[in-house]
GROMACS .gro file of C-alpha atoms in nm:
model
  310
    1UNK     CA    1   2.788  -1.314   1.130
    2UNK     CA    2   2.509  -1.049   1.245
    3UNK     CA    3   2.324  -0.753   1.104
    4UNK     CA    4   2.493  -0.546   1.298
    5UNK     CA    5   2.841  -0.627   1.112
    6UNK     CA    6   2.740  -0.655   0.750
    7UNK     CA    7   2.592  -0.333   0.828
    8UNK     CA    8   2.903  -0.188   1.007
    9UNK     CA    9   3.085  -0.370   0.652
   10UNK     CA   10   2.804  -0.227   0.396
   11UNK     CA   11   2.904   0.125   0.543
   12UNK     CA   12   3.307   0.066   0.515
   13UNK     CA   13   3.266   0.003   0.214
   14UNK     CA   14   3.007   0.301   0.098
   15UNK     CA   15   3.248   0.525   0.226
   16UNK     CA   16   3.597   0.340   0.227
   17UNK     CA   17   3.709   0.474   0.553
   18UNK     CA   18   3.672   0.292   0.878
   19UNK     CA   19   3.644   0.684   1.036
   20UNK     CA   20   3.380   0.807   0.834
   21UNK     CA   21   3.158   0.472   0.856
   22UNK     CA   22   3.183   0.483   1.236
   23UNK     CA   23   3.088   0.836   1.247
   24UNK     CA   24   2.752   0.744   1.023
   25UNK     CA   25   2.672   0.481   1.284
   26UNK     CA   26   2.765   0.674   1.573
   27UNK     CA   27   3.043   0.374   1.695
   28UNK     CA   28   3.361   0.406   1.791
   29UNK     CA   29   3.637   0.375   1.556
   30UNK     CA   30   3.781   0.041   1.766
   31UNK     CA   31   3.440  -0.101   1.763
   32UNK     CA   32   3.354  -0.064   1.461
   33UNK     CA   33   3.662  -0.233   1.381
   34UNK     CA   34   3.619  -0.537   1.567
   35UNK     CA   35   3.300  -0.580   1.416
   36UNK     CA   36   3.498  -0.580   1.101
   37UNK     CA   37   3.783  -0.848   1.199
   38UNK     CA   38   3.465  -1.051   1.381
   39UNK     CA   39   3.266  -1.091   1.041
   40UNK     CA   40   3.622  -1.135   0.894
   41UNK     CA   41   3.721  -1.414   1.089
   42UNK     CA   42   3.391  -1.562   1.078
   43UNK     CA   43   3.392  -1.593   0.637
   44UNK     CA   44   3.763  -1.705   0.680
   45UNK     CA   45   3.924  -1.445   0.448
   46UNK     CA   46   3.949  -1.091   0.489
   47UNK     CA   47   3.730  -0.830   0.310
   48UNK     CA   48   3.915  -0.457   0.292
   49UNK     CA   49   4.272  -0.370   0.155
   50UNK     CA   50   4.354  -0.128   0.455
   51UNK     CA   51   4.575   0.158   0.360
   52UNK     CA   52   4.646   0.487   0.488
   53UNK     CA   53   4.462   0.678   0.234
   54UNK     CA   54   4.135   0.408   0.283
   55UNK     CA   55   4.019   0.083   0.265
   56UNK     CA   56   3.930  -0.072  -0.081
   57UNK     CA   57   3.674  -0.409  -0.131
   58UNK     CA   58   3.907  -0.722  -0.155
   59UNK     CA   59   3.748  -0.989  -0.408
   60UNK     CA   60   3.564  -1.172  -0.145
   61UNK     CA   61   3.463  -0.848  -0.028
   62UNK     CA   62   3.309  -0.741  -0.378
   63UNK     CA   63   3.110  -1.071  -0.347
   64UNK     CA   64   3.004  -0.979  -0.047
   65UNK     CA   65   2.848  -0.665  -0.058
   66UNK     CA   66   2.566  -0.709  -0.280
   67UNK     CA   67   2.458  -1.024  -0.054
   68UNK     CA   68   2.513  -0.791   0.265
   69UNK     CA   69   2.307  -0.530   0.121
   70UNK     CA   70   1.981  -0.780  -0.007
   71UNK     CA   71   2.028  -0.928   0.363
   72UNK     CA   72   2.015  -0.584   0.560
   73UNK     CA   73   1.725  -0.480   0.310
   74UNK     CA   74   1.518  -0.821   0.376
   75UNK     CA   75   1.584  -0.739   0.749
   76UNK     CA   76   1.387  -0.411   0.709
   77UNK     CA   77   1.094  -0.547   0.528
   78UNK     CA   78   1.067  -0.796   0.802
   79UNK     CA   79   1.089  -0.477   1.065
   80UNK     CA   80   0.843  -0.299   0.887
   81UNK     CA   81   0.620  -0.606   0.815
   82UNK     CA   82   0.640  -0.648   1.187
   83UNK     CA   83   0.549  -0.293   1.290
   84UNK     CA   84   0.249  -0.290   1.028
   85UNK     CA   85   0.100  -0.571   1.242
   86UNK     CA   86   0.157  -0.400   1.579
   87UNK     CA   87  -0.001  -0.119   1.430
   88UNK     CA   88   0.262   0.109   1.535
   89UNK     CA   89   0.394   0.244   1.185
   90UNK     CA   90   0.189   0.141   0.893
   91UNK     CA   91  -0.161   0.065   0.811
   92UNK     CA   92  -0.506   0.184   0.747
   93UNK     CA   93  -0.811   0.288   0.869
   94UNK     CA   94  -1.096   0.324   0.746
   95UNK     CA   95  -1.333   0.526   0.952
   96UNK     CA   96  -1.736   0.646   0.798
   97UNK     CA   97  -1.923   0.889   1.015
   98UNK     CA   98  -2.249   1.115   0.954
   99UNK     CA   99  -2.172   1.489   0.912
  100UNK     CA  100  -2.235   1.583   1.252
  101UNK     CA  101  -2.003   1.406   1.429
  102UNK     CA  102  -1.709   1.461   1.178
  103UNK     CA  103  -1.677   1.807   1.249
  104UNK     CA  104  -1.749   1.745   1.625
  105UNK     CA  105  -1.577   1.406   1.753
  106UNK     CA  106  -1.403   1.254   1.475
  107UNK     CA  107  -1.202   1.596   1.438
  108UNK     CA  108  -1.065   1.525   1.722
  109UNK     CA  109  -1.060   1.167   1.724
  110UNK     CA  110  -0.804   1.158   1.440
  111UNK     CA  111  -0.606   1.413   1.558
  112UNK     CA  112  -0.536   1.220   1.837
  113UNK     CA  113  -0.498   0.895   1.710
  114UNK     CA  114  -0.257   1.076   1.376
  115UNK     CA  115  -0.026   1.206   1.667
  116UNK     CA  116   0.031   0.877   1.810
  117UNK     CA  117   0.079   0.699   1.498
  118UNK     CA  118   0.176   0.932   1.188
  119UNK     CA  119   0.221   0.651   0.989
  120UNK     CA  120  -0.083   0.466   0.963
  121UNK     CA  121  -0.322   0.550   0.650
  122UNK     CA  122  -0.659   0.725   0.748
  123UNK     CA  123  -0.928   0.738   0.510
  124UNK     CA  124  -1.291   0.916   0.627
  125UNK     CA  125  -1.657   0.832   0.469
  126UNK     CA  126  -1.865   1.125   0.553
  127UNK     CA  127  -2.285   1.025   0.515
  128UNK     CA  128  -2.593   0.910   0.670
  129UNK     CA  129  -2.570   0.582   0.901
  130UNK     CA  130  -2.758   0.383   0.657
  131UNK     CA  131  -2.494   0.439   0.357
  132UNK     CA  132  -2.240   0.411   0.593
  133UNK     CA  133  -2.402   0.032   0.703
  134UNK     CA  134  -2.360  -0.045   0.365
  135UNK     CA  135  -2.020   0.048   0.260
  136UNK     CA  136  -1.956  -0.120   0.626
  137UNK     CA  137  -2.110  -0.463   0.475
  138UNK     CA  138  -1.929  -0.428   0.143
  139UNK     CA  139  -1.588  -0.361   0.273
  140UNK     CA  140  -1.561  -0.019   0.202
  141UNK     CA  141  -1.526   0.046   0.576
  142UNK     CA  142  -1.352  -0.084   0.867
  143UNK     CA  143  -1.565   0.105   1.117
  144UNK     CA  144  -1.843   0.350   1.082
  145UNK     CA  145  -1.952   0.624   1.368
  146UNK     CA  146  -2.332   0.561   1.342
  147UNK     CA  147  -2.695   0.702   1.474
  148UNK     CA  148  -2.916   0.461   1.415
  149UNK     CA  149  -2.956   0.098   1.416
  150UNK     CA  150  -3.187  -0.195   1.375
  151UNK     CA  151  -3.234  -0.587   1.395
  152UNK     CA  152  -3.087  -0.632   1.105
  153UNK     CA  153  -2.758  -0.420   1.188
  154UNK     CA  154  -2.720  -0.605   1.458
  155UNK     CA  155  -2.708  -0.946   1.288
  156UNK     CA  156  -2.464  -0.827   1.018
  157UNK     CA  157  -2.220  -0.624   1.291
  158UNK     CA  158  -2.067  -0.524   1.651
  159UNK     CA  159  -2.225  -0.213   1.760
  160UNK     CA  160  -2.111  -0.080   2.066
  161UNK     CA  161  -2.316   0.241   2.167
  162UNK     CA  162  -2.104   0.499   2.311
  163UNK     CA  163  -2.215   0.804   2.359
  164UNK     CA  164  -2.634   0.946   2.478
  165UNK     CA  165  -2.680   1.292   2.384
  166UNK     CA  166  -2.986   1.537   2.354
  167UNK     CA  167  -3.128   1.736   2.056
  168UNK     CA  168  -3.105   2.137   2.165
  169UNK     CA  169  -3.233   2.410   2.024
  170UNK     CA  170  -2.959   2.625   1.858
  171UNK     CA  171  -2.997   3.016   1.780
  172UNK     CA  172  -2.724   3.320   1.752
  173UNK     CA  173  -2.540   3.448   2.060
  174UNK     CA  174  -2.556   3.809   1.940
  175UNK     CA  175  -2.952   3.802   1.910
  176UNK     CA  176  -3.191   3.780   2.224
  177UNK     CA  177  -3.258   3.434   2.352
  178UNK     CA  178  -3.585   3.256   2.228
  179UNK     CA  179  -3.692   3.198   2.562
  180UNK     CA  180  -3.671   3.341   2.917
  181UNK     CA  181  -3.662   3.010   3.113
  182UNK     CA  182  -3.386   2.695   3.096
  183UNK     CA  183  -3.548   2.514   2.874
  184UNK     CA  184  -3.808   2.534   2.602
  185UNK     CA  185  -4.139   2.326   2.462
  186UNK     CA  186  -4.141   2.186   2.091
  187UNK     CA  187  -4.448   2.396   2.086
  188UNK     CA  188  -4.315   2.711   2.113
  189UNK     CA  189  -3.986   2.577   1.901
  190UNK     CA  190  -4.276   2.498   1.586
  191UNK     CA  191  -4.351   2.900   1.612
  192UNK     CA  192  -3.984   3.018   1.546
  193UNK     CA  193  -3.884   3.071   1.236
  194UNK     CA  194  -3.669   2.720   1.191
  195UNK     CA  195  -3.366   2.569   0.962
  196UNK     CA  196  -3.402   2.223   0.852
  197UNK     CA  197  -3.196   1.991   0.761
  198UNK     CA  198  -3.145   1.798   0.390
  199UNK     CA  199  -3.411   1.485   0.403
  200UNK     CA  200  -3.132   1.280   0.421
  201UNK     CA  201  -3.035   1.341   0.729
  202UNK     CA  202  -3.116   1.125   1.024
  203UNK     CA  203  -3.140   1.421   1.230
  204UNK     CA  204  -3.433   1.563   0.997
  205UNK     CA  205  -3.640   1.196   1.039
  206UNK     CA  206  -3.639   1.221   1.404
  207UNK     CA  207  -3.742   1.594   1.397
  208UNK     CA  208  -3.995   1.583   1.203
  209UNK     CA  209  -4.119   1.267   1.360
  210UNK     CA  210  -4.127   1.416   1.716
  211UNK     CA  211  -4.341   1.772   1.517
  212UNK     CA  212  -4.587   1.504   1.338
  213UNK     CA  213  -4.689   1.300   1.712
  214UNK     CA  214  -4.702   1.607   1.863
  215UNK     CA  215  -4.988   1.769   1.617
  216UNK     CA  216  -4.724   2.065   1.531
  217UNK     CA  217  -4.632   2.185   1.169
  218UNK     CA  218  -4.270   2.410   1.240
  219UNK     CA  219  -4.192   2.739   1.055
  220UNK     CA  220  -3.978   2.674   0.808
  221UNK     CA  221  -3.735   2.960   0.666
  222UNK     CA  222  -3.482   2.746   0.509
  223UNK     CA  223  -3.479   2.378   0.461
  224UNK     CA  224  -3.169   2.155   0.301
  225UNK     CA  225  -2.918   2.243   0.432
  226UNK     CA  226  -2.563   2.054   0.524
  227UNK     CA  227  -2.490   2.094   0.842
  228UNK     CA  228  -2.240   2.335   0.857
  229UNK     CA  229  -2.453   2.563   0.658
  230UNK     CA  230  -2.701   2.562   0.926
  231UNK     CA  231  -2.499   2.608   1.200
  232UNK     CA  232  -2.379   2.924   0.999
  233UNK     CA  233  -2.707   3.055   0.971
  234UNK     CA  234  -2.814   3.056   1.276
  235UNK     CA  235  -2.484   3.203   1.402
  236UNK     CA  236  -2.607   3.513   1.190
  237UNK     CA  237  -2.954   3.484   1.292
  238UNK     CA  238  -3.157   3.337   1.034
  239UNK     CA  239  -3.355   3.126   1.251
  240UNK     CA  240  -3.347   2.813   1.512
  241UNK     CA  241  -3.230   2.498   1.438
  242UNK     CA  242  -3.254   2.143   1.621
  243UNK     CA  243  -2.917   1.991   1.652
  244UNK     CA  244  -2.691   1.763   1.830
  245UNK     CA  245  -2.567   1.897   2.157
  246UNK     CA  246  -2.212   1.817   2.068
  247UNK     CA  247  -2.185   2.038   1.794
  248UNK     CA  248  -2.170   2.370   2.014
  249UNK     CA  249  -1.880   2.251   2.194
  250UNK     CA  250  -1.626   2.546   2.078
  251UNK     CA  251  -1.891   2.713   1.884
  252UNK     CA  252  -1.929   3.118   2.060
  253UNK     CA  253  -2.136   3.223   1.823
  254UNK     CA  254  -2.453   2.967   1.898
  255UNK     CA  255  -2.661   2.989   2.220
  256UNK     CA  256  -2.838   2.652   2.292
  257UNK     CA  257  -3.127   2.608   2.505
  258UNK     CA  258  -3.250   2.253   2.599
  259UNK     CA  259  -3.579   2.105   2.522
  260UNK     CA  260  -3.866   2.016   2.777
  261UNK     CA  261  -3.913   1.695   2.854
  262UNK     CA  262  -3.961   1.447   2.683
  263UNK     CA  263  -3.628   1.576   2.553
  264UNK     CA  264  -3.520   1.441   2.214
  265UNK     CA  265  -3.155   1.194   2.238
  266UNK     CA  266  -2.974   1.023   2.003
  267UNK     CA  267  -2.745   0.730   2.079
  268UNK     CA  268  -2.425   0.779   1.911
  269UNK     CA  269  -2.247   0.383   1.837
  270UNK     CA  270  -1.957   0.215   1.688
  271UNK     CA  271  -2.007  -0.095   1.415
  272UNK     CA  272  -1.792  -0.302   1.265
  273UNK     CA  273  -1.843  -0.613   1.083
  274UNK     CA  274  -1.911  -0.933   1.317
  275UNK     CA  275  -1.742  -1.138   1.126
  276UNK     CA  276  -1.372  -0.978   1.056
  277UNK     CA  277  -1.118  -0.950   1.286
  278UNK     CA  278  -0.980  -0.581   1.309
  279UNK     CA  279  -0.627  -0.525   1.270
  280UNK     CA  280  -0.379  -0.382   1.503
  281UNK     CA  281  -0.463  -0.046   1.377
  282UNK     CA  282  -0.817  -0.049   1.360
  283UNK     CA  283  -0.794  -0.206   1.739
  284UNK     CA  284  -0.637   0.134   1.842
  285UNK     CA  285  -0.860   0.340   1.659
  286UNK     CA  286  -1.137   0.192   1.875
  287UNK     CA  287  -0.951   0.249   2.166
  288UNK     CA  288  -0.891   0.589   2.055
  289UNK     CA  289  -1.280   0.686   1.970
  290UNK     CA  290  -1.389   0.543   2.322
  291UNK     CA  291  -1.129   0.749   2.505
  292UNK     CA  292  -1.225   1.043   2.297
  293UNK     CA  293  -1.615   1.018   2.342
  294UNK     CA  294  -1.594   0.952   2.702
  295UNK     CA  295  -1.413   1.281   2.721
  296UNK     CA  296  -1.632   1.463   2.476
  297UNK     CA  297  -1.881   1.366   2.758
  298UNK     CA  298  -1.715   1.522   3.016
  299UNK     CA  299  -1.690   1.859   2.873
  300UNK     CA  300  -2.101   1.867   2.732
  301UNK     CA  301  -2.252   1.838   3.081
  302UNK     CA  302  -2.592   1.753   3.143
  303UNK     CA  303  -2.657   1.734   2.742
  304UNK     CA  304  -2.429   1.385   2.697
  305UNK     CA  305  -2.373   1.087   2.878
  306UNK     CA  306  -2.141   0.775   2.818
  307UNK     CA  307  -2.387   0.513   2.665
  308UNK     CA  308  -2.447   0.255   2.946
  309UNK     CA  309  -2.335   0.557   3.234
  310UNK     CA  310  -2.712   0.609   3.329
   0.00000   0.00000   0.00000
């Protein structure tokens, strides 16, 4: 006795024609048949009344079927179970990133990784790298796309830095540029009108860090912003803004201009706790973010750089 005849039996039954049942599991008529008389032969008595206008349960066929069906069912929990742990139909994962880099990499990042497995939960944290350390170390997370680190972070997790990219200086593609040259000085950035970001941004500390050691005080038109709002506004012209270089890959509407050395970078890593094994699923979804970054590097040019790729 096999799956494959109590389920060739389970269907004879369901539809009490041998004909029909074969059609539904795409077998031939004689096959399915001998899968039949083989389970038959097998329990020692037979299971159908066959008759020209169908096939009825016998009594041990009736005792049968509910058995058959709990059997094929418990086979397809085990299946599934199975597949969960190869991470190739069910799961979770999930993924915390700061603002920036969810509407920038981890757009396409899950994409990706959704087309290849549709199945698997996906759940996304979008904040600051320091709240995203800390839903990280309570088990909120399974992996968090961070910008910062410390001793501390790595003590508590795995950080693998992927990705090196510079700070550039963003205005609107319909308005003249702010300079005439390939690059421009933080000095002359502090004396156009400028949109900040929210004080809880990362981004905002190391700005305003780089205007303090440099003496500067920047002219601020609008400050607090999320960062799509800011890339909006200066789209339309409202000012400048400091920003990631991989947020003007597919964005028109923003002319960027890179800053004089010493430039302004960011190293863009992957944690995950030290101590917890990831699962199938979050395995790929590493996989998946590396591929993706490496190629996110490809298409920035001289602005990004695979962490560790000089």
């Amino acid at each position: 006795m096999n799956l494959e005849q109590l389920r060739s039996f389970v269907e004879v039954a369901r539809f009490g024609n041998f004909t029909r049942a074969a059609e539904e599991l795409y077998l031939s008529q004689p096959s399915l048949s001998r899968q039949i008389a083989a389970l038959e032969q097998s329990l020692g008595a037979e299971l159908f009344h066959r008759a020209r206008g169908g096939s009825t349960l016998t009594v041990a066929g009736e005792s049968l079927l509910p058995l058959a069906r709990r059997m094929l069912a418990d086979a397809e929990s085990v299946r599934r179970e199975l597949a969960e742990l190869a991470g190739l139909e069910r799961g979770r994962v999930r993924l915390g990133a700061t603002p920036t880099l969810c509407i920038s990499l981890v757009a396409e990042v899950l994409s990706a990784f959704h087309a290849e497995h549709p199945g698997i939960e996906l759940h996304l944290s979008e904040q600051g790298s320091r709240g995203l350390l800390d839903e990280l170390g309570s088990g909120e997370l399974d992996l968090a796309l961070i910008v910062t680190s410390d001793a501390t972070t790595a003590e508590r997790f795995t950080v693998t830095p992927l990705l090196v990219e510079e700070l550039v200086v963003v205005s609107s593609a319909a308005a003249a540029p702010v300079t005439d040259g390939p690059s421009i000085s933080l000095a002359e950035v502090a004396r156009l009108p400028q949109i900040v970001f929210s004080s809880t941004y990362d981004l905002r500390s190391t700005t305003d860090a780089a205007f303090r050691a440099a003496g500067l005080t920047p002219e601020v038109v609008l400050e607090g912003a999320e960062m799509d709002a800011v890339l909006r506004f200066a789209e339309r012209g409202l000012g400048v803004a400091i920003v990631p270089a991989m947020v003007l890959i597919d964005r028109p509407g923003l002319r960027a201009v890179r800053l004089e050395a010493p430039t302004l970078e960011r190293t863009i890593s992957l944690a995950r706790p030290a101590d917890v094994a990831p699962t199938a699923a979050v395995d790929v979804m590493q996989r998946t973010i590396a591929e993706t970054a490496t190629a996110f590097a490809g298409r920035a040019g001289e602005t990004m750089r695979v962490a560790g790729g000089g």
